[in-house]
Amino acid sequence: MLNQFPSFFADANSNYNAAEFVIFGIPYDKTSTFRHGAAEAPSEIRKASWNFEPYRFETGVDFREVRVHDFGDLPVKDLSPKDMVKEVEIFVKKIKKDRKFPVAIGGEHSVTLGIVKALGDEDFCVLSLDAHLDYRDEYEGERFNHACVIKRISEEIGIEKIAILGFRSADKEEYRNAINDKLFFKDIFNLNKLGLKNVLKELKKYFGKSKIYLTLDIDVLDPAYAPGTSTPHPFGLTTFQLLEIIDEFSEKLIGFDIVEVCPPYDNGETSLLAAELIRTTITKYYYNVLKIK
């Protein structure tokens, strides 16, 4: 049924020059280490996006009002991890030069590094929502592996500009290094013990007035909500907890990505969720920042 719909994201009807938001796919999963298939996510998420009504009653925003352009996919599928990161960086630099808000659909988590490198001349922090720390120096001999993305990002912008919420899986050495390096993180057990509202209050204080780039690894959610992911791990966030986090920071965003959706491992539920999260985050930002102008 989904194959009858157009190949672009639903209601992303604006041309590039007029657009405020630019959606682009990064179909890459060469360093995936458990399940492969994240490269299929951009096309499956686009198909799933046609399931939803454009009107958002909670904000009064009609998605068709928002100037969104779907650029399509970047031609990175066959590149080395390092070359893929460079291609993503070049593309996002163009988007930022043209004053567009980048919305990336991965692909595995390694794609985020290229985006952050492109934004590097801005003053911003990175909020990573993830079941994993991704703070290894290298994995299986590869420094651009998806398990190393936060380590590489810390080398670009400084570890003090990164925060991780929802993690619940780490290598022993990786975990010790994160603590020794003073990486800000809240594991899922701490988060639930302290309460999400209190954690968000602490995080807002930590970020201060900085803008935020949001990288959303779908595995931050419990597999009950997002089974189709590359490295699922139980005891994750609920979808409503995730919405609360997005609500809290949407007006400070300078861009976001959704990564690690792995369509071969479910019946489309995770792609539907990812599509709705993209629409929700765009409309929240539009409502809080652009519509009030």
CSV table of C-alpha atoms in Angstrom, one decimal:
chain,number,residue,atom,x,y,z
A,1,MET,CA,0.0,0.0,0.0
A,2,LEU,CA,2.7,2.5,0.9
A,3,ASN,CA,4.4,2.1,-2.4
A,4,GLN,CA,1.7,4.0,-4.2
A,5,PHE,CA,2.7,7.3,-2.6
A,6,PRO,CA,5.4,9.7,-3.9
A,7,SER,CA,9.0,9.2,-3.0
A,8,PHE,CA,9.4,12.5,-1.1
A,9,PHE,CA,8.4,13.4,2.4
A,10,ALA,CA,4.6,14.1,2.7
A,11,ASP,CA,3.6,17.7,2.3
A,12,ALA,CA,7.3,18.8,1.8
A,13,ASN,CA,6.0,20.9,-1.2
A,14,SER,CA,8.3,23.9,-1.1
A,15,ASN,CA,11.0,24.5,-3.7
A,16,TYR,CA,14.5,24.8,-2.3
A,17,ASN,CA,14.9,28.5,-2.6
A,18,ALA,CA,11.7,29.3,-0.7
A,19,ALA,CA,12.1,26.6,1.9
A,20,GLU,CA,12.8,27.2,5.6
A,21,PHE,CA,13.5,23.5,6.3
A,22,VAL,CA,15.4,21.1,4.1
A,23,ILE,CA,14.9,17.3,4.6
A,24,PHE,CA,17.6,15.1,3.2
A,25,GLY,CA,18.4,11.4,3.5
A,26,ILE,CA,21.7,9.8,4.3
A,27,PRO,CA,21.3,6.2,3.3
A,28,TYR,CA,24.4,4.8,5.0
A,29,ASP,CA,25.1,1.8,7.2
A,30,LYS,CA,28.5,0.5,6.4
A,31,THR,CA,29.7,0.5,10.0
A,32,SER,CA,26.6,-1.1,11.5
A,33,THR,CA,27.7,-3.8,13.9
A,34,PHE,CA,24.5,-5.8,14.9
A,35,ARG,CA,21.7,-5.3,12.4
A,36,HIS,CA,22.1,-4.0,8.8
A,37,GLY,CA,19.4,-2.1,7.0
A,38,ALA,CA,19.5,1.5,8.3
A,39,ALA,CA,20.4,2.6,4.7
A,40,GLU,CA,16.8,1.7,3.8
A,41,ALA,CA,15.4,4.1,6.4
A,42,PRO,CA,15.2,7.4,4.4
A,43,SER,CA,12.9,5.9,1.7
A,44,GLU,CA,10.8,3.9,4.2
A,45,ILE,CA,10.3,6.9,6.5
A,46,ARG,CA,9.2,9.0,3.6
A,47,LYS,CA,6.7,6.4,2.5
A,48,ALA,CA,5.4,6.2,6.1
A,49,SER,CA,5.0,10.0,6.3
A,50,TRP,CA,2.0,9.8,4.0
A,51,ASN,CA,0.0,8.1,6.7
A,52,PHE,CA,-0.6,11.3,8.7
A,53,GLU,CA,-3.0,14.2,8.4
A,54,PRO,CA,-1.2,17.5,7.8
A,55,TYR,CA,-3.0,19.5,10.5
A,56,ARG,CA,-1.5,19.5,14.0
A,57,PHE,CA,-4.3,20.3,16.4
A,58,GLU,CA,-2.0,20.6,19.4
A,59,THR,CA,-0.3,23.7,17.9
A,60,GLY,CA,-2.8,24.7,15.3
A,61,VAL,CA,-0.1,24.4,12.6
A,62,ASP,CA,-0.9,22.8,9.2
A,63,PHE,CA,2.2,21.1,7.9
A,64,ARG,CA,1.4,22.4,4.5
A,65,GLU,CA,1.9,26.0,5.7
A,66,VAL,CA,5.5,25.2,6.7
A,67,ARG,CA,8.0,25.7,3.9
A,68,VAL,CA,9.7,22.3,3.7
A,69,HIS,CA,11.8,21.0,0.9
A,70,ASP,CA,12.8,17.3,0.5
A,71,PHE,CA,16.2,17.3,-1.3
A,72,GLY,CA,16.3,13.6,-1.7
A,73,ASP,CA,19.2,11.3,-0.6
A,74,LEU,CA,22.9,12.1,-0.6
A,75,PRO,CA,24.9,9.8,-2.9
A,76,VAL,CA,27.0,8.3,-0.1
A,77,LYS,CA,26.0,4.6,0.0
A,78,ASP,CA,29.2,3.3,-1.4
A,79,LEU,CA,31.7,5.6,0.2
A,80,SER,CA,34.1,4.9,3.0
A,81,PRO,CA,33.0,6.2,6.4
A,82,LYS,CA,35.5,9.1,6.3
A,83,ASP,CA,34.4,10.1,2.8
A,84,MET,CA,30.8,9.9,3.7
A,85,VAL,CA,31.3,12.3,6.6
A,86,LYS,CA,33.0,14.7,4.3
A,87,GLU,CA,30.2,14.6,1.7
A,88,VAL,CA,27.6,15.2,4.4
A,89,GLU,CA,29.7,18.1,5.8
A,90,ILE,CA,29.9,19.8,2.3
A,91,PHE,CA,26.2,19.5,1.8
A,92,VAL,CA,25.1,20.8,5.2
A,93,LYS,CA,27.5,23.8,4.8
A,94,LYS,CA,25.5,24.7,1.7
A,95,ILE,CA,22.3,24.4,3.6
A,96,LYS,CA,23.5,26.7,6.3
A,97,LYS,CA,25.0,29.2,3.9
A,98,ASP,CA,21.5,29.3,2.3
A,99,ARG,CA,20.0,29.9,5.8
A,100,LYS,CA,18.0,26.6,5.8
A,101,PHE,CA,17.2,24.5,8.8
A,102,PRO,CA,18.7,21.0,8.2
A,103,VAL,CA,16.6,17.8,8.9
A,104,ALA,CA,18.6,14.6,8.3
A,105,ILE,CA,17.2,11.1,8.0
A,106,GLY,CA,19.8,8.4,8.5
A,107,GLY,CA,21.3,6.0,8.1
A,108,GLU,CA,23.5,4.9,11.0
A,109,HIS,CA,24.7,7.3,13.7
A,110,SER,CA,28.1,8.0,12.1
A,111,VAL,CA,26.3,10.4,9.7
A,112,THR,CA,25.8,13.0,12.5
A,113,LEU,CA,29.5,13.8,12.6
A,114,GLY,CA,29.4,15.4,9.1
A,115,ILE,CA,26.5,17.6,10.1
A,116,VAL,CA,28.1,18.8,13.3
A,117,LYS,CA,31.4,19.6,11.5
A,118,ALA,CA,29.4,21.7,9.0
A,119,LEU,CA,27.8,23.7,11.9
A,120,GLY,CA,31.2,24.1,13.7
A,121,ASP,CA,31.5,27.8,13.3
A,122,GLU,CA,28.3,28.4,15.3
A,123,ASP,CA,28.0,28.5,19.1
A,124,PHE,CA,25.9,25.4,19.9
A,125,CYS,CA,25.6,22.3,22.0
A,126,VAL,CA,24.8,18.8,20.9
A,127,LEU,CA,22.0,16.8,22.7
A,128,SER,CA,22.2,13.1,21.9
A,129,LEU,CA,19.3,10.9,22.7
A,130,ASP,CA,20.7,7.4,22.6
A,131,ALA,CA,20.7,4.0,24.3
A,132,HIS,CA,24.5,4.0,23.9
A,133,LEU,CA,27.3,6.5,24.8
A,134,ASP,CA,29.0,6.1,21.3
A,135,TYR,CA,32.2,7.3,23.0
A,136,ARG,CA,34.7,4.7,21.9
A,137,ASP,CA,37.9,6.0,20.3
A,138,GLU,CA,37.6,3.3,17.6
A,139,TYR,CA,35.6,0.1,17.0
A,140,GLU,CA,36.7,-2.8,14.8
A,141,GLY,CA,39.6,-0.6,13.7
A,142,GLU,CA,37.4,2.2,12.4
A,143,ARG,CA,37.5,5.7,14.1
A,144,PHE,CA,34.4,6.8,12.1
A,145,ASN,CA,32.3,3.9,13.3
A,146,HIS,CA,28.8,4.6,14.6
A,147,ALA,CA,30.0,3.6,18.1
A,148,CYS,CA,32.5,6.5,18.0
A,149,VAL,CA,30.4,9.4,16.9
A,150,ILE,CA,30.2,11.2,20.2
A,151,LYS,CA,33.9,10.8,20.7
A,152,ARG,CA,34.6,12.4,17.3
A,153,ILE,CA,32.0,15.2,17.9
A,154,SER,CA,33.7,16.0,21.2
A,155,GLU,CA,37.0,16.5,19.3
A,156,GLU,CA,35.2,19.0,17.0
A,157,ILE,CA,33.2,21.2,19.5
A,158,GLY,CA,34.5,20.2,23.0
A,159,ILE,CA,33.1,17.7,25.4
A,160,GLU,CA,31.6,20.4,27.5
A,161,LYS,CA,29.1,21.1,24.7
A,162,ILE,CA,27.6,17.6,24.6
A,163,ALA,CA,24.9,16.0,26.7
A,164,ILE,CA,23.5,12.5,26.4
A,165,LEU,CA,20.1,11.3,27.7
A,166,GLY,CA,18.6,7.9,28.0
A,167,PHE,CA,21.7,5.7,27.6
A,168,ARG,CA,21.8,2.2,29.2
A,169,SER,CA,24.6,0.4,27.4
A,170,ALA,CA,28.4,1.0,27.4
A,171,ASP,CA,31.7,-0.7,27.2
A,172,LYS,CA,33.6,-0.7,30.6
A,173,GLU,CA,36.5,1.4,29.3
A,174,GLU,CA,34.2,3.6,27.3
A,175,TYR,CA,32.1,4.3,30.4
A,176,ARG,CA,35.2,5.1,32.5
A,177,ASN,CA,36.6,7.4,29.9
A,178,ALA,CA,33.2,9.3,29.7
A,179,ILE,CA,33.3,9.8,33.5
A,180,ASN,CA,37.0,10.8,33.5
A,181,ASP,CA,36.5,13.2,30.6
A,182,LYS,CA,33.4,14.8,32.4
A,183,LEU,CA,30.9,14.0,29.6
A,184,PHE,CA,27.5,15.1,30.7
A,185,PHE,CA,25.1,12.1,30.6
A,186,LYS,CA,22.0,10.8,32.4
A,187,ASP,CA,21.5,7.1,32.1
A,188,ILE,CA,17.9,5.8,31.9
A,189,PHE,CA,17.9,4.5,35.5
A,190,ASN,CA,19.1,7.8,36.9
A,191,LEU,CA,16.6,9.7,34.7
A,192,ASN,CA,13.7,7.6,36.0
A,193,LYS,CA,14.9,7.9,39.6
A,194,LEU,CA,15.3,11.7,39.5
A,195,GLY,CA,12.3,12.3,37.2
A,196,LEU,CA,12.4,13.6,33.7
A,197,LYS,CA,11.3,17.1,34.7
A,198,ASN,CA,14.1,17.5,37.2
A,199,VAL,CA,16.6,16.1,34.6
A,200,LEU,CA,15.4,18.6,32.0
A,201,LYS,CA,15.7,21.4,34.4
A,202,GLU,CA,19.3,20.4,35.1
A,203,LEU,CA,20.0,20.1,31.4
A,204,LYS,CA,18.6,23.5,30.6
A,205,LYS,CA,20.9,25.0,33.2
A,206,TYR,CA,23.8,23.1,31.6
A,207,PHE,CA,23.1,24.3,28.1
A,208,GLY,CA,22.5,27.9,29.3
A,209,LYS,CA,21.6,30.2,26.3
A,210,SER,CA,23.3,28.0,23.7
A,211,LYS,CA,21.5,26.8,20.6
A,212,ILE,CA,21.2,23.0,20.3
A,213,TYR,CA,21.7,20.4,17.6
A,214,LEU,CA,19.5,17.4,18.4
A,215,THR,CA,20.6,13.9,17.3
A,216,LEU,CA,17.9,11.4,17.9
A,217,ASP,CA,19.0,7.8,17.8
A,218,ILE,CA,15.7,5.9,17.7
A,219,ASP,CA,17.1,3.2,20.0
A,220,VAL,CA,16.8,5.7,22.9
A,221,LEU,CA,13.2,4.5,22.9
A,222,ASP,CA,12.3,1.1,24.4
A,223,PRO,CA,12.1,-1.6,21.7
A,224,ALA,CA,8.4,-1.9,22.6
A,225,TYR,CA,7.9,1.4,20.8
A,226,ALA,CA,10.7,1.2,18.2
A,227,PRO,CA,11.6,-2.5,17.4
A,228,GLY,CA,13.0,-1.7,14.0
A,229,THR,CA,16.4,-0.3,15.0
A,230,SER,CA,20.0,-1.4,14.4
A,231,THR,CA,21.0,-2.0,18.0
A,232,PRO,CA,17.9,-2.3,20.2
A,233,HIS,CA,18.2,-2.3,24.0
A,234,PRO,CA,15.4,-2.8,26.6
A,235,PHE,CA,14.4,-0.3,29.3
A,236,GLY,CA,14.3,2.8,27.1
A,237,LEU,CA,12.3,6.0,27.0
A,238,THR,CA,8.6,6.0,26.3
A,239,THR,CA,7.3,8.0,23.3
A,240,PHE,CA,5.7,10.5,25.6
A,241,GLN,CA,9.0,11.1,27.5
A,242,LEU,CA,10.6,11.7,24.1
A,243,LEU,CA,7.9,14.2,23.2
A,244,GLU,CA,8.5,16.0,26.5
A,245,ILE,CA,12.2,16.4,25.7
A,246,ILE,CA,11.5,17.7,22.2
A,247,ASP,CA,8.9,20.2,23.6
A,248,GLU,CA,11.5,21.4,26.1
A,249,PHE,CA,14.2,22.2,23.5
A,250,SER,CA,12.4,22.7,20.2
A,251,GLU,CA,12.7,26.5,20.1
A,252,LYS,CA,16.5,26.3,20.6
A,253,LEU,CA,17.2,23.9,17.8
A,254,ILE,CA,19.5,24.7,14.8
A,255,GLY,CA,18.8,21.3,13.2
A,256,PHE,CA,18.2,17.7,14.0
A,257,ASP,CA,18.6,14.2,12.7
A,258,ILE,CA,16.9,10.8,13.2
A,259,VAL,CA,19.2,7.8,12.9
A,260,GLU,CA,19.4,4.1,13.3
A,261,VAL,CA,15.9,3.2,12.1
A,262,CYS,CA,16.3,-0.3,10.6
A,263,PRO,CA,13.2,-1.1,8.5
A,264,PRO,CA,13.9,-4.8,7.8
A,265,TYR,CA,13.3,-5.6,11.5
A,266,ASP,CA,9.7,-4.7,11.9
A,267,ASN,CA,6.5,-4.1,9.9
A,268,GLY,CA,6.9,-0.4,9.4
A,269,GLU,CA,6.0,0.7,13.0
A,270,THR,CA,9.4,2.4,13.6
A,271,SER,CA,9.4,4.2,10.3
A,272,LEU,CA,5.9,5.5,11.1
A,273,LEU,CA,7.2,6.7,14.5
A,274,ALA,CA,10.2,8.4,12.9
A,275,ALA,CA,8.1,10.1,10.3
A,276,GLU,CA,5.8,11.5,13.0
A,277,LEU,CA,8.8,12.6,15.1
A,278,ILE,CA,10.1,14.6,12.1
A,279,ARG,CA,6.8,16.3,11.5
A,280,THR,CA,6.4,17.0,15.2
A,281,THR,CA,9.8,18.5,15.7
A,282,ILE,CA,9.5,20.7,12.6
A,283,THR,CA,6.1,22.0,13.6
A,284,LYS,CA,7.1,22.6,17.2
A,285,TYR,CA,10.0,24.7,16.0
A,286,TYR,CA,7.8,26.5,13.4
A,287,TYR,CA,5.2,27.2,16.1
A,288,ASN,CA,7.7,28.5,18.7
A,289,VAL,CA,10.1,30.3,16.5
A,290,LEU,CA,8.9,31.1,13.0
A,291,LYS,CA,5.1,31.5,13.2
A,292,ILE,CA,5.3,34.2,16.0
A,293,LYS,CA,7.4,36.5,13.8
